[in-house]
Coordinates of C-alpha atoms and ligand atoms in Angstrom, one line a residue:
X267 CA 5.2 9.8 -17.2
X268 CA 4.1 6.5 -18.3
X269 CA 6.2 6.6 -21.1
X270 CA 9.5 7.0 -18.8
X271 CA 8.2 4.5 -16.3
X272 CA 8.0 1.6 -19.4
X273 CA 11.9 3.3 -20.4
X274 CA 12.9 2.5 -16.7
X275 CA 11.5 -0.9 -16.7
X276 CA 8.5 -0.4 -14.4
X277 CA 6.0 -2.9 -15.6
X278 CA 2.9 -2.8 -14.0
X279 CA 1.8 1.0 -11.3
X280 CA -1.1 0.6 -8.8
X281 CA -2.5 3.9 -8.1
X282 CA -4.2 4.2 -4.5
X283 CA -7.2 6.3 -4.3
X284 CA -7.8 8.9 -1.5
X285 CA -11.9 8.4 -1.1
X286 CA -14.3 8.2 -3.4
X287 CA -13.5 10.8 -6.3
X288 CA -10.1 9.6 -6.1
X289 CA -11.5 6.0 -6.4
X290 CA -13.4 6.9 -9.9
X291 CA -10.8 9.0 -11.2
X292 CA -8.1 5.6 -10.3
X293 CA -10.0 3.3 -11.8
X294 CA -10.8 5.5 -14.9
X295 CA -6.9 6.3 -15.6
X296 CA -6.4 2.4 -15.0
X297 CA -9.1 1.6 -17.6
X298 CA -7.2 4.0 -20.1
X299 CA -3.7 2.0 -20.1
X300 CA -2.8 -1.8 -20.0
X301 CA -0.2 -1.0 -17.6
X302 CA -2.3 1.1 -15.0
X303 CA -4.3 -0.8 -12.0
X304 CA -6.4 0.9 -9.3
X305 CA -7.2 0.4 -5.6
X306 CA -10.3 2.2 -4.1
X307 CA -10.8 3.2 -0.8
X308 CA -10.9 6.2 2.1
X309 CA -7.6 7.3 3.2
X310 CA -7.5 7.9 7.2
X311 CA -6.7 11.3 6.8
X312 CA -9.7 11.8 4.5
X313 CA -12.3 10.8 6.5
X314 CA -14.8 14.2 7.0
X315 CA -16.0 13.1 3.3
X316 CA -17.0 9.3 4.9
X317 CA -20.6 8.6 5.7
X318 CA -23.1 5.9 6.3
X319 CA -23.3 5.3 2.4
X320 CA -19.2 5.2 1.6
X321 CA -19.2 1.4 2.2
X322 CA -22.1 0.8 -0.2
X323 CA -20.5 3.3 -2.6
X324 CA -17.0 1.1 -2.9
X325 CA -18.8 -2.1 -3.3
X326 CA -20.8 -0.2 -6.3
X327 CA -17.6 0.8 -8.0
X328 CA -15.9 -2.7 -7.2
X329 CA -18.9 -5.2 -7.9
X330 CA -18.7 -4.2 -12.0
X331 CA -15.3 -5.0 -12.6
X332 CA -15.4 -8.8 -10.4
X333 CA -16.8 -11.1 -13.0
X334 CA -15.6 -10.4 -16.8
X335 CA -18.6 -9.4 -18.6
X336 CA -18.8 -11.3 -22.4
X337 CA -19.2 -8.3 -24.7
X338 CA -18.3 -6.1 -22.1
X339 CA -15.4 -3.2 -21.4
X340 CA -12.8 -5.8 -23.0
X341 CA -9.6 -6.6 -22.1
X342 CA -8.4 -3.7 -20.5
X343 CA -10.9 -2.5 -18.1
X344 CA -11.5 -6.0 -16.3
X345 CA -9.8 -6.9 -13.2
X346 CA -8.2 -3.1 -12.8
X347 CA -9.0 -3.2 -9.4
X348 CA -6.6 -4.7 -7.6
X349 CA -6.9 -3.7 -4.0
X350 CA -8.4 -1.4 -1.6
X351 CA -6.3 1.3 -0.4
X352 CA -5.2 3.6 0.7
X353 CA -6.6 3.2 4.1
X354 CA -5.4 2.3 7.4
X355 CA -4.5 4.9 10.6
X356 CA -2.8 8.4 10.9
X357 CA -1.9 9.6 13.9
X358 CA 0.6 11.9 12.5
X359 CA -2.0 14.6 11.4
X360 CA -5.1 13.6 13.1
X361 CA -4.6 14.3 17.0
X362 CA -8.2 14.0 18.3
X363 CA -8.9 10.9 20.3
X364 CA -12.9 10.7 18.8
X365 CA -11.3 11.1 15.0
X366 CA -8.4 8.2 15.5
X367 CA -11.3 6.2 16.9
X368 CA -13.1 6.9 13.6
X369 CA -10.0 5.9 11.7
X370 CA -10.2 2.1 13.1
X371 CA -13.8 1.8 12.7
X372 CA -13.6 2.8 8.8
X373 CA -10.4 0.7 8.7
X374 CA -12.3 -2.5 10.1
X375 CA -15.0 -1.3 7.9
X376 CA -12.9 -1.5 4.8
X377 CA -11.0 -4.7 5.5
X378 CA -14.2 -6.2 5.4
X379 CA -15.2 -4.9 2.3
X380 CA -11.9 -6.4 1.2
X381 CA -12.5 -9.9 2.3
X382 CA -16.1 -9.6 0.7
X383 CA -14.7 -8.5 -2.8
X384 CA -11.2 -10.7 -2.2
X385 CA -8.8 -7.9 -2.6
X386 CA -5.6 -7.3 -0.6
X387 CA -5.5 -4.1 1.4
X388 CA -2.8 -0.8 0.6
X389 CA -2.1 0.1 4.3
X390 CA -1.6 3.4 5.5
X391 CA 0.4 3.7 8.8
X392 CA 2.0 7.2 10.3
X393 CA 2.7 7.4 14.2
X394 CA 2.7 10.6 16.2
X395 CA 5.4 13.1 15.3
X396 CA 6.7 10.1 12.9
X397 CA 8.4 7.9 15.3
X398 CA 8.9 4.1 14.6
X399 CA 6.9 3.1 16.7
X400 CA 3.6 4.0 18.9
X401 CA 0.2 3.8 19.3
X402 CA -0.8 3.6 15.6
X403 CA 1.1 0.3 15.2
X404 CA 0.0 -1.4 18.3
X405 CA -3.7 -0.1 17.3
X406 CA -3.1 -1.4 13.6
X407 CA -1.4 -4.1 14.6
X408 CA -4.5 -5.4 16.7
X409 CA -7.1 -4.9 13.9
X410 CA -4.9 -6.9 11.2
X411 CA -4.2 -9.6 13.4
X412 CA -8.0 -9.8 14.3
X413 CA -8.8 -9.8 10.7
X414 CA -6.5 -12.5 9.9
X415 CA -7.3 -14.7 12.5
X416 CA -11.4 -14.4 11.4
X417 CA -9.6 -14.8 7.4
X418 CA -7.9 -17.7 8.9
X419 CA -11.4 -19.2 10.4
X420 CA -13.1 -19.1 6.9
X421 CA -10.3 -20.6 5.0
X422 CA -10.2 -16.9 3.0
X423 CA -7.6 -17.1 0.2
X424 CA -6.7 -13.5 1.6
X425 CA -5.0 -15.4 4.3
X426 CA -2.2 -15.7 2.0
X427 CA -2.0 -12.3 0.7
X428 CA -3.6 -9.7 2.9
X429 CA -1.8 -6.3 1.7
X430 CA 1.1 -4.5 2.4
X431 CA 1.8 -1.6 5.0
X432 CA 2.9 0.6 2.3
X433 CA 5.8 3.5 2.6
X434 CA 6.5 1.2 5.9
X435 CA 8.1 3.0 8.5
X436 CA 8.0 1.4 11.5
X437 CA 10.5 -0.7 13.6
X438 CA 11.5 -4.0 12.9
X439 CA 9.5 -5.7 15.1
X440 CA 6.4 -4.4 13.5
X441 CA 7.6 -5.5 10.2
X442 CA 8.1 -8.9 11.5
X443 CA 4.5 -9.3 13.0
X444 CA 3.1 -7.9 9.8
X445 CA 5.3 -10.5 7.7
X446 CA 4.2 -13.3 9.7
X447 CA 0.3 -12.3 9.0
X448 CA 1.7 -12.5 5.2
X449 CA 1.7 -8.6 4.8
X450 CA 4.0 -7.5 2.6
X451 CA 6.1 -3.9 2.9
X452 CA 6.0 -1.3 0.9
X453 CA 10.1 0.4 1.0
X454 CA 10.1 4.6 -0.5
X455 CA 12.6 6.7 -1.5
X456 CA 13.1 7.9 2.3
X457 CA 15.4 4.3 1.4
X458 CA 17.9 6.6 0.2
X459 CA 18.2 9.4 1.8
X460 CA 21.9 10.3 3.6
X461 CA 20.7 10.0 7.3
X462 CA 18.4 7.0 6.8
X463 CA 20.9 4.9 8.4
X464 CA 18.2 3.0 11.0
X465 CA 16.1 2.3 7.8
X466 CA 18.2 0.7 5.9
X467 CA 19.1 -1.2 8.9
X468 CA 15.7 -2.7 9.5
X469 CA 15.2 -3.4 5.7
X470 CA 18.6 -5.3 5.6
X471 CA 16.9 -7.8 7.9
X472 CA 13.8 -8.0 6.4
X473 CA 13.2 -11.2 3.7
X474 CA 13.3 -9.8 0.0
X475 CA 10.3 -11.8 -0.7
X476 CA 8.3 -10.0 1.1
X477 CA 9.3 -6.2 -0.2
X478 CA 7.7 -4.0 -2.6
X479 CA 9.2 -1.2 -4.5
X480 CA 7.0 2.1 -4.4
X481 CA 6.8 6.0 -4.8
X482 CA 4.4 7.5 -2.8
X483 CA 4.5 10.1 -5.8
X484 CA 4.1 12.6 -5.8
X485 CA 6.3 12.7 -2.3
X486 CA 9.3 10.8 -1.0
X487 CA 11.4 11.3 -3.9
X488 CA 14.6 9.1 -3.9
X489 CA 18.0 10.6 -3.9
X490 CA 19.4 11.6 -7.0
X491 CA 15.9 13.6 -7.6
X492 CA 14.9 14.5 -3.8
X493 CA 13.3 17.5 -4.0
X494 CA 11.6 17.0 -7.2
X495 CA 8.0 15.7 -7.7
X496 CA 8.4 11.8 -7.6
X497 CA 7.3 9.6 -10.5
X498 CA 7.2 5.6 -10.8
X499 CA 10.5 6.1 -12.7
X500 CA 12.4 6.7 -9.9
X501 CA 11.3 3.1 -8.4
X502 CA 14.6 2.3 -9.8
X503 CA 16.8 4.0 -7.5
X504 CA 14.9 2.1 -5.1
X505 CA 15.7 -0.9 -6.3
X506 CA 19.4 0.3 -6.4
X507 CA 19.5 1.0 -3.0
X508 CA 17.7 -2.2 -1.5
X509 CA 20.8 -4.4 -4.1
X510 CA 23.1 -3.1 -2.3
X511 CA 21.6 -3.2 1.0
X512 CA 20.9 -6.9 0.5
X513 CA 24.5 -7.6 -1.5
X514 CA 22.7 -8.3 -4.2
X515 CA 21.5 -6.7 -7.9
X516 CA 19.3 -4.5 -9.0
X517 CA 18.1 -7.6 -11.3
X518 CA 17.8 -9.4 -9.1
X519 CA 15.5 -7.2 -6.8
X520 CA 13.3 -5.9 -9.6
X521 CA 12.8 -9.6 -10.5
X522 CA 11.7 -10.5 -7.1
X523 CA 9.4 -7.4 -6.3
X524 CA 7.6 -7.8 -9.5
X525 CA 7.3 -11.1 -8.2
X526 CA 5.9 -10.1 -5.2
X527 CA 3.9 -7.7 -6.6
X528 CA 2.1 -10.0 -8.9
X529 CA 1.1 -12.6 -6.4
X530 CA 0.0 -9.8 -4.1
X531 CA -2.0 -8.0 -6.6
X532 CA -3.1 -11.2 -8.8
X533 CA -2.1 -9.6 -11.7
X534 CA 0.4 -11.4 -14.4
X535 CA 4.3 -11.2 -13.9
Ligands
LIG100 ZN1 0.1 6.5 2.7

């Protein structure tokens, strides 16, 4: 899978961790190839397996790989983690009023982590029954803004480069509050599909500088392969898509996502 990914062109995959196993098991696969990079983090979905000690767990997978160590791992396995992710709030499969008030306490919980270790967040966001827009992004929208403004008040180089809502699907005012906190989005294969119309709409006005090109694998496969397992490969058709939605070339965009992508996830070009 790799090995079509490089064939494709796809230079550098993040993979986003569920909780902690997850977290391990990203950072191990990251540590194994040059062109692998982990986040770490409890996804809002995922949250029966959080407790008092999950904070204190994440900082003890993250603190090792912050400072290069002489003599150490080498190369490869320092700075693989990139971010912490995913987390954020789903309102799409949790229903209970206690359990999304859970979701924004880990998610404030987390973005502090993330500010104490200087990583950019991987942000989850799903509404109720999947509509563009609802309580999910006015409550995310409140905590990010409350965490930039207290990133603004320290000066925190986060400030410019907070995270990215990723697989965004929101509206477009959202996507403009989020871009003018310096979030970046995170554009799937959902991009491509026949009756994604409204989508491709709101990406159309959104600035390329701020987009990312993603999978969400192994869901959201883009249109020629929908209904297969998705694989960073198909990034690609993503890319496609978002050229000709912006009149431009798929050069052109991969040139500017990677782009993106590295000053996002301090990682080289
Ligand atoms: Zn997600």
């Amino acid at each position: 899978m790799i090995q079509r990914a490089i064939e494709a062109g796809v230079t550098r995959i993040l993979i986003p961790a569920l909780e902690l196993e997850s977290s391990s098991a990203a950072i191990k696969l990251a540590e194994s190839h040059q062109n692998l990079y982990a986040a770490v983090g409890f996804h809002p979905t995922e949250l029966d397996k959080w407790n008092e000690s999950s904070i204190e767990n994440l900082r003890g997978l993250i603190l090792p790989h912050l400072t290069p160590t002489p003599g150490g791992r080498g190369a490869q396995g320092e700075g693989k983690i990139v971010a912490i992710g995913e987390i954020g709030l789903d309102y799409y499969w949790v229903k209970e009023s206690d359990k999304r008030a859970q979701q924004r306490e880990v998610l404030k919980q987390q973005l502090k982590l993330a500010q104490e270790v200087n990583k950019p967040a991987v942000i989850h966001m799903r509404e109720e029954n999947d509509a563009w827009f609802g309580q999910a992004s006015i409550d995310l929208l409140e905590i990010i803004s409350e965490w930039h403004a207290e990133l603004r008040t320290k000066n925190h180089p986060l400030v410019e480069r907070p995270g990215v809502l990723h697989s965004y699907n929101g509206n477009l005012e959202t996507a403009r509050k989020a871009i003018a906190l310096n979030f970046h989005l995170g554009v799937t294969g959902p991009v491509t599909y026949k009756n994604a119309e409204e989508k491709r709409n709101i990406i159309k006005q959104l600035p390329l500088a701020r987009l990312l090109i993603e999978t969400d694998a192994p869901f959201l496969t883009p249109v020629p392969h929908r209904g297969r397992r998705n694989e960073p490969a198909f990034v690609a058709y993503i890319a496609d898509k978002i050229a000709e939605i912006h009149m431009t070339t798929r050069e052109q965009v991969a040139e500017i996502t990677t782009v993106n992508a590295a000053r996002l996830f301090g990682w080289g070009g």
